[in-house]
mmCIF file of C-alpha atoms in Angstrom:
data_model
loop_
_atom_site.group_PDB
_atom_site.id
_atom_site.type_symbol
_atom_site.label_atom_id
_atom_site.label_comp_id
_atom_site.label_asym_id
_atom_site.label_seq_id
_atom_site.Cartn_x
_atom_site.Cartn_y
_atom_site.Cartn_z
ATOM 1 C CA MET A 1 4.456 4.182 93.278
ATOM 2 C CA ASN A 2 2.815 7.383 93.737
ATOM 3 C CA GLY A 3 3.109 10.297 96.180
ATOM 4 C CA ASN A 4 0.867 8.346 98.694
ATOM 5 C CA GLY A 5 2.972 4.964 98.622
ATOM 6 C CA LEU A 6 0.214 3.349 96.544
ATOM 7 C CA LEU A 7 1.263 1.366 93.699
ATOM 8 C CA VAL A 8 -0.194 2.892 90.502
ATOM 9 C CA ARG A 9 0.039 0.828 87.139
ATOM 10 C CA THR A 10 0.046 2.313 83.950
ATOM 11 C CA ALA A 11 -1.677 1.775 80.451
ATOM 12 C CA SER A 12 1.561 0.386 79.114
ATOM 13 C CA ASP A 13 1.915 -1.704 82.279
ATOM 14 C CA THR A 14 -1.216 -2.898 81.702
ATOM 15 C CA LEU A 15 -1.011 -3.981 78.120
ATOM 16 C CA ASN A 16 2.831 -5.688 78.929
ATOM 17 C CA ASP A 17 0.973 -8.063 81.357
ATOM 18 C CA PRO A 18 0.233 -11.017 79.338
ATOM 19 C CA VAL A 19 -2.691 -12.010 81.116
ATOM 20 C CA ILE A 20 -4.428 -8.823 81.620
ATOM 21 C CA ARG A 21 -3.627 -8.766 77.755
ATOM 22 C CA ALA A 22 -4.988 -11.989 76.489
ATOM 23 C CA ALA A 23 -8.389 -11.197 79.158
ATOM 24 C CA VAL A 24 -8.832 -7.617 77.117
ATOM 25 C CA LEU A 25 -8.459 -9.367 74.051
ATOM 26 C CA ASP A 26 -10.462 -12.139 74.555
ATOM 27 C CA ALA A 27 -13.421 -9.684 75.544
ATOM 28 C CA LEU A 28 -13.193 -7.674 71.949
ATOM 29 C CA PRO A 29 -15.725 -8.944 69.363
ATOM 30 C CA SER A 30 -13.349 -9.163 66.762
ATOM 31 C CA LEU A 31 -10.820 -11.750 65.291
ATOM 32 C CA VAL A 32 -7.764 -10.429 66.823
ATOM 33 C CA TRP A 33 -4.370 -12.554 65.779
ATOM 34 C CA CYS A 34 -1.024 -11.262 66.824
ATOM 35 C CA SER A 35 2.771 -12.347 65.989
ATOM 36 C CA ASP A 36 6.017 -11.750 66.808
ATOM 37 C CA SER A 37 8.985 -9.575 65.085
ATOM 38 C CA GLY A 38 9.507 -12.541 62.960
ATOM 39 C CA GLY A 39 6.209 -12.914 61.499
ATOM 40 C CA ASP A 40 4.661 -15.694 63.736
ATOM 41 C CA CYS A 41 1.844 -16.146 64.897
ATOM 42 C CA ILE A 42 1.546 -15.954 68.997
ATOM 43 C CA PHE A 43 -1.995 -15.457 69.945
ATOM 44 C CA VAL A 44 -5.134 -15.738 68.768
ATOM 45 C CA ASN A 45 -8.283 -14.649 70.523
ATOM 46 C CA GLN A 46 -11.719 -16.290 71.781
ATOM 47 C CA ALA A 47 -13.372 -14.694 69.110
ATOM 48 C CA TRP A 48 -10.634 -16.270 66.304
ATOM 49 C CA GLU A 49 -11.062 -19.681 68.069
ATOM 50 C CA ASP A 50 -15.092 -19.230 67.943
ATOM 51 C CA TYR A 51 -14.959 -18.072 64.595
ATOM 52 C CA THR A 52 -12.519 -20.549 62.967
ATOM 53 C CA GLY A 53 -12.673 -24.100 65.141
ATOM 54 C CA ARG A 54 -9.021 -23.632 65.617
ATOM 55 C CA ALA A 55 -7.356 -23.048 69.365
ATOM 56 C CA LEU A 56 -3.795 -20.624 69.525
ATOM 57 C CA ASP A 57 -1.741 -24.002 69.338
ATOM 58 C CA ALA A 58 -2.936 -24.958 65.769
ATOM 59 C CA GLU A 59 -2.365 -21.185 64.490
ATOM 60 C CA ARG A 60 0.943 -20.919 65.461
ATOM 61 C CA GLY A 61 3.911 -19.838 63.530
ATOM 62 C CA ARG A 62 2.718 -20.200 59.699
ATOM 63 C CA ALA A 63 0.461 -22.367 60.589
ATOM 64 C CA TRP A 64 -2.506 -19.809 60.578
ATOM 65 C CA LEU A 65 -2.463 -19.635 56.898
ATOM 66 C CA ALA A 66 -4.037 -22.679 56.716
ATOM 67 C CA SER A 67 -7.707 -21.556 57.153
ATOM 68 C CA VAL A 68 -6.852 -18.996 54.530
ATOM 69 C CA HIS A 69 -8.932 -20.239 51.490
ATOM 70 C CA GLN A 70 -6.264 -21.615 49.029
ATOM 71 C CA GLU A 71 -7.381 -19.618 46.090
ATOM 72 C CA ASP A 72 -6.654 -16.433 48.526
ATOM 73 C CA ARG A 73 -3.467 -17.933 50.430
ATOM 74 C CA SER A 74 -0.708 -17.248 48.194
ATOM 75 C CA ALA A 75 -1.311 -13.445 48.017
ATOM 76 C CA VAL A 76 -2.500 -13.101 51.700
ATOM 77 C CA GLU A 77 1.222 -14.193 52.220
ATOM 78 C CA ARG A 78 3.169 -12.318 49.781
ATOM 79 C CA ALA A 79 0.785 -9.351 51.217
ATOM 80 C CA TRP A 80 2.431 -10.493 54.880
ATOM 81 C CA ASN A 81 5.766 -11.175 54.055
ATOM 82 C CA GLU A 82 5.668 -7.762 51.944
ATOM 83 C CA ALA A 83 4.201 -5.831 54.908
ATOM 84 C CA LEU A 84 6.743 -7.761 57.274
ATOM 85 C CA GLY A 85 9.691 -6.797 55.715
ATOM 86 C CA LEU A 86 8.635 -3.314 55.337
ATOM 87 C CA ARG A 87 7.583 -2.297 59.118
ATOM 88 C CA ARG A 88 4.585 -1.363 57.393
ATOM 89 C CA PRO A 89 0.538 -1.815 58.379
ATOM 90 C CA LEU A 90 -1.207 -4.621 56.228
ATOM 91 C CA GLU A 91 -4.697 -4.340 55.148
ATOM 92 C CA ILE A 92 -5.988 -7.100 52.688
ATOM 93 C CA GLN A 93 -9.451 -9.251 52.535
ATOM 94 C CA TYR A 94 -9.278 -13.084 51.896
ATOM 95 C CA ARG A 95 -11.422 -15.866 52.642
ATOM 96 C CA LEU A 96 -11.168 -17.738 56.047
ATOM 97 C CA ARG A 97 -12.574 -20.865 56.813
ATOM 98 C CA ARG A 98 -15.342 -21.060 59.516
ATOM 99 C CA ALA A 99 -15.468 -23.918 62.440
ATOM 100 C CA ASP A 100 -18.533 -25.527 60.129
ATOM 101 C CA GLY A 101 -15.839 -26.153 57.291
ATOM 102 C CA SER A 102 -17.441 -22.762 55.211
ATOM 103 C CA TYR A 103 -15.676 -19.611 54.150
ATOM 104 C CA GLY A 104 -16.600 -16.593 55.347
ATOM 105 C CA SER A 105 -14.732 -12.801 54.068
ATOM 106 C CA ILE A 106 -12.966 -10.722 56.293
ATOM 107 C CA HIS A 107 -11.349 -7.684 56.560
ATOM 108 C CA HIS A 108 -7.702 -8.193 58.005
ATOM 109 C CA ALA A 109 -6.087 -4.820 59.508
ATOM 110 C CA ALA A 110 -2.531 -5.188 60.907
ATOM 111 C CA VAL A 111 -0.167 -2.686 62.620
ATOM 112 C CA PRO A 112 3.440 -2.974 63.737
ATOM 113 C CA LEU A 113 4.172 -2.656 67.214
ATOM 114 C CA ASN A 114 7.251 -1.595 69.105
ATOM 115 C CA ASP A 115 8.474 -1.512 72.633
ATOM 116 C CA GLU A 116 9.187 1.339 74.865
ATOM 117 C CA GLY A 117 12.694 1.181 73.321
ATOM 118 C CA GLY A 118 10.981 1.527 69.812
ATOM 119 C CA ARG A 119 12.003 -1.521 69.417
ATOM 120 C CA PHE A 120 10.074 -3.740 67.025
ATOM 121 C CA THR A 121 8.324 -6.493 68.476
ATOM 122 C CA GLY A 122 5.362 -7.804 66.478
ATOM 123 C CA TYR A 123 2.518 -7.207 64.506
ATOM 124 C CA LEU A 124 -1.253 -6.835 66.089
ATOM 125 C CA GLY A 125 -4.072 -7.410 63.762
ATOM 126 C CA THR A 126 -7.793 -7.503 64.033
ATOM 127 C CA CYS A 127 -9.935 -8.810 61.259
ATOM 128 C CA HIS A 128 -13.491 -8.418 60.588
ATOM 129 C CA ASP A 129 -16.395 -10.248 59.185
ATOM 130 C CA ILE A 130 -17.434 -8.567 55.607
ATOM 131 C CA THR A 131 -19.361 -12.046 54.133
ATOM 132 C CA GLU A 132 -22.564 -10.108 53.590
ATOM 133 C CA GLN A 133 -21.215 -6.846 52.573
ATOM 134 C CA ARG A 134 -18.525 -9.082 50.155
ATOM 135 C CA ALA A 135 -21.940 -11.219 48.913
ATOM 136 C CA ALA A 136 -23.892 -7.758 48.143
ATOM 137 C CA GLU A 137 -20.639 -6.061 46.414
ATOM 138 C CA LEU A 138 -20.432 -9.479 44.178
ATOM 139 C CA MET A 139 -24.173 -9.239 43.515
ATOM 140 C CA ALA A 140 -24.124 -5.708 42.588
ATOM 141 C CA LEU A 141 -21.131 -6.285 40.568
ATOM 142 C CA ALA A 142 -22.758 -9.532 38.454
ATOM 143 C CA ARG A 143 -25.942 -6.705 38.180
ATOM 144 C CA GLU A 144 -23.842 -3.856 36.814
ATOM 145 C CA GLN A 145 -22.104 -6.179 34.549
ATOM 146 C CA GLN A 146 -25.753 -7.902 33.685
ATOM 147 C CA ILE A 147 -26.469 -4.342 32.705
ATOM 148 C CA ARG A 148 -23.932 -3.714 30.782
ATOM 149 C CA MET A 149 -23.808 -6.547 28.762
ATOM 150 C CA LEU A 150 -27.429 -5.364 27.676
ATOM 151 C CA ALA A 151 -26.581 -2.057 26.862
ATOM 152 C CA ASP A 152 -23.976 -2.870 25.368
ATOM 153 C CA ASN A 153 -25.889 -5.053 23.005
ATOM 154 C CA VAL A 154 -28.933 -2.794 22.057
ATOM 155 C CA PRO A 155 -28.971 -0.686 18.873
ATOM 156 C CA VAL A 156 -29.556 2.534 20.960
ATOM 157 C CA LEU A 157 -27.086 4.993 22.303
ATOM 158 C CA ILE A 158 -27.901 4.704 26.170
ATOM 159 C CA ALA A 159 -26.344 7.467 28.892
ATOM 160 C CA TYR A 160 -27.119 8.330 32.419
ATOM 161 C CA PHE A 161 -25.888 11.805 33.372
ATOM 162 C CA ALA A 162 -26.571 12.933 37.084
ATOM 163 C CA ALA A 163 -28.801 16.624 36.972
ATOM 164 C CA SER A 164 -26.940 18.617 39.413
ATOM 165 C CA ASP A 165 -23.340 18.549 37.553
ATOM 166 C CA LEU A 166 -24.533 16.967 34.311
ATOM 167 C CA ARG A 167 -21.528 14.421 34.859
ATOM 168 C CA CYS A 168 -21.899 10.825 33.217
ATOM 169 C CA LEU A 169 -22.440 8.146 35.330
ATOM 170 C CA PHE A 170 -22.894 5.847 32.687
ATOM 171 C CA ALA A 171 -22.613 5.210 28.943
ATOM 172 C CA ASN A 172 -22.504 2.069 26.642
ATOM 173 C CA LYS A 173 -20.011 1.453 24.224
ATOM 174 C CA ALA A 174 -22.579 2.921 21.231
ATOM 175 C CA TYR A 175 -22.887 6.019 22.835
ATOM 176 C CA ALA A 176 -19.721 7.035 23.869
ATOM 177 C CA ARG A 177 -17.960 6.149 20.672
ATOM 178 C CA MET A 178 -20.407 8.354 18.906
ATOM 179 C CA TRP A 179 -18.327 11.267 20.653
ATOM 180 C CA GLY A 180 -14.929 9.607 20.680
ATOM 181 C CA TRP A 181 -14.907 8.260 24.084
ATOM 182 C CA ASP A 182 -15.051 4.775 25.648
ATOM 183 C CA GLU A 183 -17.049 3.645 28.176
ATOM 184 C CA HIS A 184 -14.772 4.104 30.556
ATOM 185 C CA THR A 185 -13.075 7.294 30.050
ATOM 186 C CA ILE A 186 -16.542 9.187 29.527
ATOM 187 C CA LEU A 187 -17.507 8.586 32.872
ATOM 188 C CA GLY A 188 -17.322 11.777 34.676
ATOM 189 C CA LYS A 189 -17.134 14.123 31.890
ATOM 190 C CA THR A 190 -19.947 16.697 31.759
ATOM 191 C CA VAL A 191 -22.347 16.701 28.852
ATOM 192 C CA GLU A 192 -20.471 19.586 27.425
ATOM 193 C CA GLU A 193 -16.856 18.072 27.753
ATOM 194 C CA VAL A 194 -18.566 14.972 26.020
ATOM 195 C CA ILE A 195 -20.103 16.446 22.724
ATOM 196 C CA GLY A 196 -18.401 19.849 23.063
ATOM 197 C CA PRO A 197 -19.267 23.537 23.455
ATOM 198 C CA GLY A 198 -20.951 24.049 20.252
ATOM 199 C CA SER A 199 -23.244 21.222 20.807
ATOM 200 C CA TYR A 200 -24.235 21.570 23.761
ATOM 201 C CA ALA A 201 -25.389 25.302 22.915
ATOM 202 C CA ALA A 202 -27.607 23.956 20.638
ATOM 203 C CA ILE A 203 -29.155 21.435 23.309
ATOM 204 C CA ALA A 204 -28.679 23.395 26.408
ATOM 205 C CA PRO A 205 -32.552 24.225 26.016
ATOM 206 C CA TYR A 206 -33.822 21.194 25.738
ATOM 207 C CA VAL A 207 -31.003 19.688 29.084
ATOM 208 C CA GLU A 208 -32.593 22.540 31.340
ATOM 209 C CA ARG A 209 -36.446 21.350 30.256
ATOM 210 C CA THR A 210 -35.643 17.700 31.706
ATOM 211 C CA ARG A 211 -33.880 19.142 34.802
ATOM 212 C CA ARG A 212 -37.427 20.860 35.302
ATOM 213 C CA GLY A 213 -38.716 17.407 35.120
ATOM 214 C CA GLU A 214 -40.057 17.205 31.222
ATOM 215 C CA ALA A 215 -39.558 14.697 29.291
ATOM 216 C CA VAL A 216 -38.224 15.832 26.143
ATOM 217 C CA THR A 217 -37.841 14.043 22.127
ATOM 218 C CA TYR A 218 -36.244 15.799 19.536
ATOM 219 C CA GLU A 219 -34.043 15.352 16.575
ATOM 220 C CA ARG A 220 -30.757 16.599 15.696
ATOM 221 C CA ALA A 221 -28.633 16.629 12.528
ATOM 222 C CA MET A 222 -24.913 15.914 13.334
ATOM 223 C CA ILE A 223 -21.516 14.854 12.326
ATOM 224 C CA ASP A 224 -20.136 11.565 14.392
ATOM 225 C CA ALA A 225 -16.533 11.257 15.288
ATOM 226 C CA SER A 226 -15.733 9.611 12.187
ATOM 227 C CA GLY A 227 -16.904 12.910 10.354
ATOM 228 C CA ALA A 228 -20.343 11.165 8.788
ATOM 229 C CA GLY A 229 -23.348 12.627 8.695
ATOM 230 C CA CYS A 230 -26.371 11.222 10.501
ATOM 231 C CA THR A 231 -29.460 12.112 11.784
ATOM 232 C CA LEU A 232 -30.594 11.343 15.724
ATOM 233 C CA GLU A 233 -34.325 11.125 17.366
ATOM 234 C CA VAL A 234 -33.011 12.084 21.368
ATOM 235 C CA ASN A 235 -35.072 10.992 24.146
ATOM 236 C CA LEU A 236 -34.518 12.769 27.618
ATOM 237 C CA LEU A 237 -36.079 11.314 30.659
ATOM 238 C CA PRO A 238 -35.575 12.612 33.672
ATOM 239 C CA GLN A 239 -35.609 10.124 36.776
ATOM 240 C CA ARG A 240 -36.444 10.930 40.067
ATOM 241 C CA ASP A 241 -35.621 10.087 43.721
ATOM 242 C CA GLY A 242 -37.375 8.904 46.577
ATOM 243 C CA GLU A 243 -38.535 12.235 47.684
ATOM 244 C CA GLY A 244 -39.330 13.164 44.122
ATOM 245 C CA ARG A 245 -36.244 15.282 43.433
ATOM 246 C CA ILE A 246 -34.689 15.050 39.844
ATOM 247 C CA GLU A 247 -31.505 13.441 40.202
ATOM 248 C CA ALA A 248 -30.645 12.146 36.862
ATOM 249 C CA ALA A 249 -31.517 11.867 33.366
ATOM 250 C CA VAL A 250 -31.461 8.713 30.866
ATOM 251 C CA VAL A 251 -30.468 9.655 27.434
ATOM 252 C CA LEU A 252 -31.767 7.101 24.768
ATOM 253 C CA ILE A 253 -30.717 8.139 21.275
ATOM 254 C CA HIS A 254 -31.805 6.343 17.715
ATOM 255 C CA ASP A 255 -30.124 6.878 14.660
ATOM 256 C CA ILE A 256 -32.609 7.614 12.572
ATOM 257 C CA THR A 257 -30.415 8.609 9.509
ATOM 258 C CA ARG A 258 -31.585 5.512 7.288
ATOM 259 C CA HIS A 259 -35.236 6.437 7.911
ATOM 260 C CA ARG A 260 -35.066 10.158 7.310
ATOM 261 C CA ARG A 261 -32.998 9.142 3.946
ATOM 262 C CA ALA A 262 -35.831 6.354 3.002
ATOM 263 C CA GLU A 263 -38.482 9.653 3.364
ATOM 264 C CA GLN A 264 -36.505 11.819 1.480
ATOM 265 C CA SER A 265 -35.749 9.515 -0.970
ATOM 266 C CA MET A 266 -39.592 8.770 -1.470
ATOM 267 C CA ARG A 267 -40.016 12.927 -1.779
ATOM 268 C CA ASP A 268 -38.000 12.980 -4.231
ATOM 269 C CA SER A 269 -39.592 10.751 -6.171
ATOM 270 C CA GLU A 270 -43.311 11.354 -5.618
ATOM 271 C CA GLU A 271 -41.907 15.234 -6.766
ATOM 272 C CA ARG A 272 -40.182 13.647 -10.036
ATOM 273 C CA LEU A 273 -43.190 11.347 -10.763
ATOM 274 C CA ARG A 274 -45.453 14.432 -10.659
ATOM 275 C CA LYS A 275 -42.840 16.935 -12.829
ATOM 276 C CA PHE A 276 -43.594 13.972 -15.448
ATOM 277 C CA ALA A 277 -47.013 13.874 -14.972
ATOM 278 C CA GLU A 278 -47.439 17.905 -15.327
ATOM 279 C CA ALA A 279 -45.547 17.712 -17.976
ATOM 280 C CA ALA A 280 -47.237 14.931 -20.044
ATOM 281 C CA GLN A 281 -49.977 15.711 -22.542
ATOM 282 C CA ALA A 282 -51.990 12.503 -21.815
ATOM 283 C CA GLY A 283 -54.506 12.904 -18.982
ATOM 284 C CA VAL A 284 -52.647 11.417 -15.546
ATOM 285 C CA VAL A 285 -54.533 10.260 -12.562
ATOM 286 C CA PHE A 286 -53.144 8.306 -9.506
ATOM 287 C CA HIS A 287 -55.841 5.937 -7.333
ATOM 288 C CA ASP A 288 -56.081 4.301 -4.455
ATOM 289 C CA ASN A 289 -58.543 1.254 -4.817
ATOM 290 C CA GLY A 290 -60.415 2.886 -7.265
ATOM 291 C CA VAL A 291 -60.386 6.425 -5.134
ATOM 292 C CA ILE A 292 -58.368 8.813 -6.875
ATOM 293 C CA THR A 293 -55.761 10.734 -4.752
ATOM 294 C CA ASP A 294 -54.137 12.938 -7.488
ATOM 295 C CA CYS A 295 -54.371 14.019 -11.025
ATOM 296 C CA ASN A 296 -52.397 16.268 -13.387
ATOM 297 C CA GLU A 297 -53.452 19.599 -15.372
ATOM 298 C CA ALA A 298 -54.088 17.501 -18.883
ATOM 299 C CA ILE A 299 -57.272 15.625 -17.318
ATOM 300 C CA VAL A 300 -58.479 18.169 -15.758
ATOM 301 C CA ARG A 301 -58.547 20.313 -19.426
ATOM 302 C CA LEU A 302 -59.624 16.750 -21.068
ATOM 303 C CA CYS A 303 -62.417 16.177 -18.808
ATOM 304 C CA GLY A 304 -63.714 19.424 -17.561
ATOM 305 C CA TYR A 305 -63.451 18.979 -13.951
ATOM 306 C CA SER A 306 -61.165 20.388 -11.295
ATOM 307 C CA GLN A 307 -58.480 19.019 -9.252
ATOM 308 C CA GLU A 308 -60.863 19.658 -6.307
ATOM 309 C CA GLU A 309 -64.062 17.854 -7.874
ATOM 310 C CA LEU A 310 -61.614 14.711 -9.226
ATOM 311 C CA ILE A 311 -59.385 13.974 -5.862
ATOM 312 C CA GLY A 312 -61.615 11.810 -3.546
ATOM 313 C CA SER A 313 -63.982 10.706 -5.986
ATOM 314 C CA SER A 314 -64.392 7.408 -7.708
ATOM 315 C CA VAL A 315 -62.904 6.583 -11.169
ATOM 316 C CA ILE A 316 -65.354 4.572 -11.876
ATOM 317 C CA GLN A 317 -68.025 7.270 -11.785
ATOM 318 C CA TYR A 318 -66.298 8.817 -15.122
ATOM 319 C CA VAL A 319 -66.858 5.937 -17.118
ATOM 320 C CA ALA A 320 -70.047 5.590 -19.253
ATOM 321 C CA PRO A 321 -72.515 3.789 -17.436
ATOM 322 C CA GLU A 322 -72.835 0.750 -20.415
ATOM 323 C CA ARG A 323 -68.986 0.039 -20.259
ATOM 324 C CA ARG A 324 -68.845 0.214 -16.070
ATOM 325 C CA GLU A 325 -69.626 -3.554 -16.286
#
């Protein structure tokens, strides 16, 4: 009653009126579920009934758990009992059976309620359908797993760094292990933290060129985490966002140690052969399909032609015409 003798209903009075409370909760688009202090369901709103096809009489007590997918039920019941025992809020995701028999993914949040005297009276819970969001998450997870499987099984070191702060957003196992990390602990680390200050100082100019939008390729000799020497071919590829700004860089590294060692071995063999040819008293020429590619000093002395004249000419032209056949 106010000063003018009129009856005034407070918000508390309104919510404590079961008829008004039910009308308010039934008007909500979210699924609403309420329990008493013992944890038994005592109310579901119209949205809950429409979604599950089950009215309050079918959900009373703990019967509402029958609507939860059997693979999720034990986890939901455990979480609910724990929240109830500690009088703390509940927040959980699970699959709930729809009226048509299919299951939707929901996010269920419930908060404890107290009366005006501070006594615990039960829980008020709301559920939101997150089926599409969950499906998108699962699809993204599957895609990420596919990318991870491919990246971890190719003979290339792969990493992905943000352009803004040079922190690692992705790395395959080979890249991470090269620097003594794994594919999880490397995430969030800067390039300098991953490879060390000294190594970063050596490649910083290439990194800056990539941050400006240039694709860069370079070779680098280094010592890996195991202490072995190796030669790497590094490709830095800038990645742009929808507006053309550089947002990240892909790092592709090929270990070309064997290739470079083979090249060096070939050069060493050629050098040894050249020294042998130069030391020999007999004239020596090298040819490819009859065209002279190299020769030693002895053949120059023997035939009187210079090296410049011999190289590139045909061997057969130095044979007497009657013997060419």
